[in-house]
Tab-separated table of C-alpha atoms in Angstrom:
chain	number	residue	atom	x	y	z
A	1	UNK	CA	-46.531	-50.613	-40.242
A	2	UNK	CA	-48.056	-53.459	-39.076
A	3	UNK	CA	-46.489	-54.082	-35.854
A	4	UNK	CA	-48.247	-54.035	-32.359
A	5	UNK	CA	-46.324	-52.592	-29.467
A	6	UNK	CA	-47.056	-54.229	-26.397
A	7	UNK	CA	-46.318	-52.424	-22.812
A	8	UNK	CA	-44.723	-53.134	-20.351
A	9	UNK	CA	-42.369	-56.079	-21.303
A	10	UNK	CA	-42.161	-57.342	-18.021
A	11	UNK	CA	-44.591	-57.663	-14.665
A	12	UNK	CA	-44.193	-59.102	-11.509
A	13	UNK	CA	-46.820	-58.912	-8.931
A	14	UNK	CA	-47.493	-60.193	-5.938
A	15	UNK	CA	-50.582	-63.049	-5.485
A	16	UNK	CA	-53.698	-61.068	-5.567
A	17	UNK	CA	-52.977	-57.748	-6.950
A	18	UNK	CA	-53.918	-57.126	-10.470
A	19	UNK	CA	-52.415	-57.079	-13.516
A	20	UNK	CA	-52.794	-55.361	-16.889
A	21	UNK	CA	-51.219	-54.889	-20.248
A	22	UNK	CA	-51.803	-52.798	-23.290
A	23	UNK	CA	-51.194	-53.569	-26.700
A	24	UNK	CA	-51.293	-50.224	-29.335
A	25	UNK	CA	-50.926	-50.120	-33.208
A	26	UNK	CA	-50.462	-47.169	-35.775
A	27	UNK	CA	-52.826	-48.617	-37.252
A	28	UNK	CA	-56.797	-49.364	-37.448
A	29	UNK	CA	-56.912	-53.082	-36.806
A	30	UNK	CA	-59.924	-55.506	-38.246
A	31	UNK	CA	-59.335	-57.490	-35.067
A	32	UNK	CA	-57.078	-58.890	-31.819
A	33	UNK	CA	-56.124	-61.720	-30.636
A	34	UNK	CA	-54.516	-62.943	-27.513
A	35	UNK	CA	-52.420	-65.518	-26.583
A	36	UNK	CA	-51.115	-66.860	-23.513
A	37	UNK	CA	-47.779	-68.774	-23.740
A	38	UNK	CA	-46.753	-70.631	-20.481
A	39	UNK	CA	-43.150	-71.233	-19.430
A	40	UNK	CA	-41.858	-74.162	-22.156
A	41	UNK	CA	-44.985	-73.899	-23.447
A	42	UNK	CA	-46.696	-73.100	-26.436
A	43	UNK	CA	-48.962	-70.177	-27.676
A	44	UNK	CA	-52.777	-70.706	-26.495
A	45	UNK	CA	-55.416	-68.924	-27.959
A	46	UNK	CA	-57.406	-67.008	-25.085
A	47	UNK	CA	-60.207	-64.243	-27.007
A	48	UNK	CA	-60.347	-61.968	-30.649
A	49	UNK	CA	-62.450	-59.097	-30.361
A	50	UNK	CA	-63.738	-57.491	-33.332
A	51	UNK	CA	-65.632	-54.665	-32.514
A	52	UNK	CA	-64.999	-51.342	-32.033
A	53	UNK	CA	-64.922	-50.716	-27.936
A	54	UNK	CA	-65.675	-54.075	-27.262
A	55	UNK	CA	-65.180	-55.743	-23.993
A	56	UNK	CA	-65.439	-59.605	-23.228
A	57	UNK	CA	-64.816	-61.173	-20.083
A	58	UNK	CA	-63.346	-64.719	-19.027
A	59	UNK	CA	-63.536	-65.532	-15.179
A	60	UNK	CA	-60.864	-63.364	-13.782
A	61	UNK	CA	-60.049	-61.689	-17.137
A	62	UNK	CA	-61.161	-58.799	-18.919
A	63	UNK	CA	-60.269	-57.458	-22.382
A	64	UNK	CA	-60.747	-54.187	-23.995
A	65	UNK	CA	-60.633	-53.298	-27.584
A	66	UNK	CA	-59.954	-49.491	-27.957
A	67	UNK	CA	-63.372	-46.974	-29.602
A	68	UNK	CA	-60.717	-46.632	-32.476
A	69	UNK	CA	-59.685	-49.855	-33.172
A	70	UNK	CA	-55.898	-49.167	-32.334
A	71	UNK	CA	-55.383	-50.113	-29.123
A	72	UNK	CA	-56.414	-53.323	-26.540
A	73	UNK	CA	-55.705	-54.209	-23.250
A	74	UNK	CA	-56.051	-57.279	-21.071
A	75	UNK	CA	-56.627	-57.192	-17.267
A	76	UNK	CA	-56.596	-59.759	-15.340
A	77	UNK	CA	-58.175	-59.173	-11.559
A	78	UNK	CA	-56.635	-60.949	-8.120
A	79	UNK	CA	-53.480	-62.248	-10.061
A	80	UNK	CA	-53.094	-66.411	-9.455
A	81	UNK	CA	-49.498	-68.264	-9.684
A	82	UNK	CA	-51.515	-69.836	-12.488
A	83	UNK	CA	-51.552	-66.574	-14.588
A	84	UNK	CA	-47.672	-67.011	-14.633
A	85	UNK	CA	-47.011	-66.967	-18.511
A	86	UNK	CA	-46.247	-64.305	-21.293
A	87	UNK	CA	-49.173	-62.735	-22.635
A	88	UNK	CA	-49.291	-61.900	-26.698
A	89	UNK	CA	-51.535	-59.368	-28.154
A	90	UNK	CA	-51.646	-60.383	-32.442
A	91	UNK	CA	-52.924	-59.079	-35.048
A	92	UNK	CA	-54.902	-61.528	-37.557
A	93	UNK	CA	-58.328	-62.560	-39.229
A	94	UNK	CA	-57.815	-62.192	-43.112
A	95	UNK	CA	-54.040	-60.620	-42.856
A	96	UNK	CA	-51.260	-62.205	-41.788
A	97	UNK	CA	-50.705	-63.406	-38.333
A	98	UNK	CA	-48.383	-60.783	-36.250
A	99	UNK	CA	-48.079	-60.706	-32.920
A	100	UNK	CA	-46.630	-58.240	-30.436
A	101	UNK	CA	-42.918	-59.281	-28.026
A	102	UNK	CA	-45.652	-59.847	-25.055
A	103	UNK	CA	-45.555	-59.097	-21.676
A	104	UNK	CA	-44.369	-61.502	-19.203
A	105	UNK	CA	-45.859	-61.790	-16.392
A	106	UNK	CA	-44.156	-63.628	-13.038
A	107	UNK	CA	-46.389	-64.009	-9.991
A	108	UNK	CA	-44.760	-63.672	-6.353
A	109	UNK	CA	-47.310	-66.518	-3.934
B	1	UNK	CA	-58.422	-83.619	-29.455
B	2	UNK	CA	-56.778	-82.832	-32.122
B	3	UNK	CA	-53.456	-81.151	-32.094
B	4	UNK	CA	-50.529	-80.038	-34.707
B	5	UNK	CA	-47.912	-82.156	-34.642
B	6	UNK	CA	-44.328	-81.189	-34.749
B	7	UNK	CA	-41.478	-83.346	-35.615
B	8	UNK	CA	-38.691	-83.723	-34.336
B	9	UNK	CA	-38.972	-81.957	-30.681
B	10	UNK	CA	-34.635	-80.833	-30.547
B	11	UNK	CA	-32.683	-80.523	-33.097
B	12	UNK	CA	-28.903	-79.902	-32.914
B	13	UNK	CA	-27.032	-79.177	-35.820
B	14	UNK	CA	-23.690	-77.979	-37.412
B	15	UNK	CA	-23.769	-74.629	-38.867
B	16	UNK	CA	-23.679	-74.817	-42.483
B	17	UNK	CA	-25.570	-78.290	-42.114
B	18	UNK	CA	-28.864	-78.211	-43.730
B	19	UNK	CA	-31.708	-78.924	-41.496
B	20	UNK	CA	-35.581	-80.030	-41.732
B	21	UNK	CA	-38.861	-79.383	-39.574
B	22	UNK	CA	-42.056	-81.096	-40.273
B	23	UNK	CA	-45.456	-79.722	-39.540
B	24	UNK	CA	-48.712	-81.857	-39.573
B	25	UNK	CA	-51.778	-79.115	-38.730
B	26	UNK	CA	-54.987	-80.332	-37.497
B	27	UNK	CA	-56.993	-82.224	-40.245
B	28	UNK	CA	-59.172	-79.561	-42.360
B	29	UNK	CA	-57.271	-76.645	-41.205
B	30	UNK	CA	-56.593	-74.616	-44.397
B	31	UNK	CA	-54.016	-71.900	-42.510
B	32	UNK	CA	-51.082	-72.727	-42.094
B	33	UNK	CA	-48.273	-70.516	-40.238
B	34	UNK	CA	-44.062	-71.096	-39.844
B	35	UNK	CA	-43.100	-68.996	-36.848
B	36	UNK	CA	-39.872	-68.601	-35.740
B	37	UNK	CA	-39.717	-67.842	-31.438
B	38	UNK	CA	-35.686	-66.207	-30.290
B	39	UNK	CA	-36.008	-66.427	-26.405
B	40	UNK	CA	-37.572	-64.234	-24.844
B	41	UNK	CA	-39.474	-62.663	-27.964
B	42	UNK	CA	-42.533	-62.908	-29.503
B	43	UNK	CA	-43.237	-65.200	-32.811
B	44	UNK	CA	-41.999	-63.720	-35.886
B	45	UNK	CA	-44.314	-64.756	-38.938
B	46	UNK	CA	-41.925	-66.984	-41.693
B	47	UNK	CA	-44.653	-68.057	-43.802
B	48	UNK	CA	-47.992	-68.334	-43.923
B	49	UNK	CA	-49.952	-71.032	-46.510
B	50	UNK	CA	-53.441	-71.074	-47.554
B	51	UNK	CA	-54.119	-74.771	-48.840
B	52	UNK	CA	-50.969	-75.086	-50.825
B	53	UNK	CA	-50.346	-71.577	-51.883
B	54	UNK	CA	-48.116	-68.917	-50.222
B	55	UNK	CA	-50.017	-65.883	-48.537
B	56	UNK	CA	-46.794	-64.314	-47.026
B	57	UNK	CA	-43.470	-65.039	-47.120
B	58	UNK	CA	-42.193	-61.479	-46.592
B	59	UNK	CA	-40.272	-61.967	-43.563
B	60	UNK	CA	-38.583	-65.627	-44.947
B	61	UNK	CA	-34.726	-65.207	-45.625
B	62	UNK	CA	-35.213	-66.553	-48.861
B	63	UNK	CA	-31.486	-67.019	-49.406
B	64	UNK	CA	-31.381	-70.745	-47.057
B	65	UNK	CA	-35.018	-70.869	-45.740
B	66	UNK	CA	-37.563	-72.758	-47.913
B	67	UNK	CA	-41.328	-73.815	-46.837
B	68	UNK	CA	-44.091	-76.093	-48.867
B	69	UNK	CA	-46.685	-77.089	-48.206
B	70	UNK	CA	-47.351	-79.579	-51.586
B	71	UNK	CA	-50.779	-81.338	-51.160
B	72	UNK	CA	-52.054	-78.619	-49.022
B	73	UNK	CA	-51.873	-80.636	-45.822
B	74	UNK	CA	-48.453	-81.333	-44.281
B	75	UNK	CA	-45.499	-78.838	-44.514
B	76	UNK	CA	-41.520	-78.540	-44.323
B	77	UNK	CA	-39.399	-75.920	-43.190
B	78	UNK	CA	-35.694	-75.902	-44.301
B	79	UNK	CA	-32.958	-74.757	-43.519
B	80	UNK	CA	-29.579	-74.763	-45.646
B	81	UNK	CA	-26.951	-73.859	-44.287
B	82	UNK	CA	-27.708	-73.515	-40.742
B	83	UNK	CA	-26.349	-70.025	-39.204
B	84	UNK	CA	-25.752	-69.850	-35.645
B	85	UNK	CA	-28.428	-66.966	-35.383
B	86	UNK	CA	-31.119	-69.776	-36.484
B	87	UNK	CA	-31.086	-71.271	-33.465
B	88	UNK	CA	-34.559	-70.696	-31.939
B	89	UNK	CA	-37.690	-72.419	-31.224
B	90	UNK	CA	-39.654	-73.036	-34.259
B	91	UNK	CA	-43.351	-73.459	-34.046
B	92	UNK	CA	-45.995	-74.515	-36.299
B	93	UNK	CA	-49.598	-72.975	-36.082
B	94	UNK	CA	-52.459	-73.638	-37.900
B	95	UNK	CA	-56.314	-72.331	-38.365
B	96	UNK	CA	-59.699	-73.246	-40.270
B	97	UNK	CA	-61.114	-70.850	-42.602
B	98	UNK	CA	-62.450	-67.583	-41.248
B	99	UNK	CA	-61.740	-68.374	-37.588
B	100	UNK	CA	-59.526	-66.777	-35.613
B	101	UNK	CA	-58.349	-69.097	-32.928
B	102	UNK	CA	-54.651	-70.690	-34.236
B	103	UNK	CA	-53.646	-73.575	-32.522
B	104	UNK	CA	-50.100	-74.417	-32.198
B	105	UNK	CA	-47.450	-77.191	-32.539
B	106	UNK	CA	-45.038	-77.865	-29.189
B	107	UNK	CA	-42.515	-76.562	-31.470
B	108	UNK	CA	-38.504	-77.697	-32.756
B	109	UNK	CA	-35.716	-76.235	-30.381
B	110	UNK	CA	-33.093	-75.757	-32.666
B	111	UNK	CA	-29.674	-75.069	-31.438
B	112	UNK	CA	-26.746	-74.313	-34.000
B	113	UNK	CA	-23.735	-75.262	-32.428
C-alpha cells in the first residue's frame, strides 16, 4: 500500500549517455523525494516535488512528477563518473518516510 | 554545518548479545527516523519520533528492538538479542517541522557474527 516501486534496479552507462529512472506508486502521493546515496555513503537529499506534473531542474538533472500524482522520474542528461551512486525515490511530508530499493547507477569513463 | 551524529561507526557483536546505537539529530530538528539499510536495498523505516512521541513503529520487531527518544532530542536503538539477520547498516535521519529535506547520520555497520 504504501510502497514505491522503483525501475530498473540497476544501470550502467557509458560517460555521456543519459540516464533515467522511474519511480510508480498505487497510490496518489502528497509528495516525492529523492535521494542520492553514494558508494559507503549516506542518503543525500537532492529535490521534493509537490505538485501535480511538476518538473524542476538541477544542472544536469531533471525530475518529473507524474499529472496524477503516482508516478516520478529522474533524468539525468550526459551521465558524469560523478553521478555514480544509487538513486532513491521516497515517499514523505506529513506520513511516514518510505523510500523505494533505488536504482543503482555505475558509470563506464 | 550541522550534521546527525551517529555513535559508534562498527559494531560487532555475538548473536544473542544485546546491542545499542545512539543518534544525536541536528539541534531543533523535531523528526526523527531509525532506518535499517540490508546491502544492496533501500532504507526500511523502524521508527519514526516526533519530539518524544512515536509516529510509526509499524515495521519495528517489537519482540528485541526498542527505540526512545526521552527528552525529545537524542535517541537509542536496541537491540536484544542480536539475530544474525540484524546485521545491516543502521542509519539515523532527522528533519525540522514541515520540511522535507532529511538529513542523515553516517550510520552503525552492524555485523552479527
Amino acid at each position: 500500500g504504501q510502497q514505491v516501486m522503483q525501475i530498473p534496479q540497476y544501470q550502467h552507462v557509458q560517460e555521456g549517455e543519459d540516464f533515467t529512472t522511474y519511480c510508480n506508486s498505487s497510490t496518489t502521493l502528497s509528495n516525492i523525494q529523492w535521494y542520492k546515496q553514494r558508494p559507503g555513503g549516506h542518503p543525500v537529499f537532492l529535490i521534493q516535488l509537490v505538485k501535480s506534473g511538476e518538473v524542476k531542474k538541477q544542472k544536469r538533472l531533471t525530475f518529473q512528477f507524474g499529472e496524477a500524482k503516482k508516478n516520478s522520474s529522474l533524468h539525468i542528461t550526459a551521465t558524469q563518473t560523478t553521478d555514480v551512486g544509487t538513486y532513491f525515490c521516497a515517499r514523505g511530508g506529513s506520513e511516514k518516510l518510505v523510500f523505494g530499493k533505488g536504482t543503482k547507477l555505475t558509470v563506464n569513463p | 554545518e550541522a550534521e546527525v551524529a551517529q555513535s559508534p561507526r562498527y559494531k560487532i557483536t555475538e548473536k544473542s548479545q544485546a546491542v545499542a546505537f545512539w543518534c544525536d539529530p541536528i539541534s531543533g530538528h523535531a523528526t526523527l527516523y531509525w532506518y535499517r539499510q540490508i546491502l544492496g536495498q533501500g532504507p526500511e523505516l523502524l521508527v519514526q519520533f516526533q519530539d518524544e512521541s512515536v509516529v510509526d513503529d509499524s515495521q519495528l520487531p517489537k519482540d528485541r528492538f526498542s527505540a526512545e527518544r526521552l527528552k525529545g532530542v537524542d535517541s537509542t536503538l536496541k537491540i536484544q538479542p542480536a539475530e544474525l539477520g540484524d546485521s545491516a547498516m543502521y542509519l539515523c535521519a532527522s528533519s525540522r517541522n514541515r520540511a522535507p529535506e532529511a538529513f542523515f547520520g553516517q550510520g552503525t555497520r552492524l555485523t552479527v557474527v
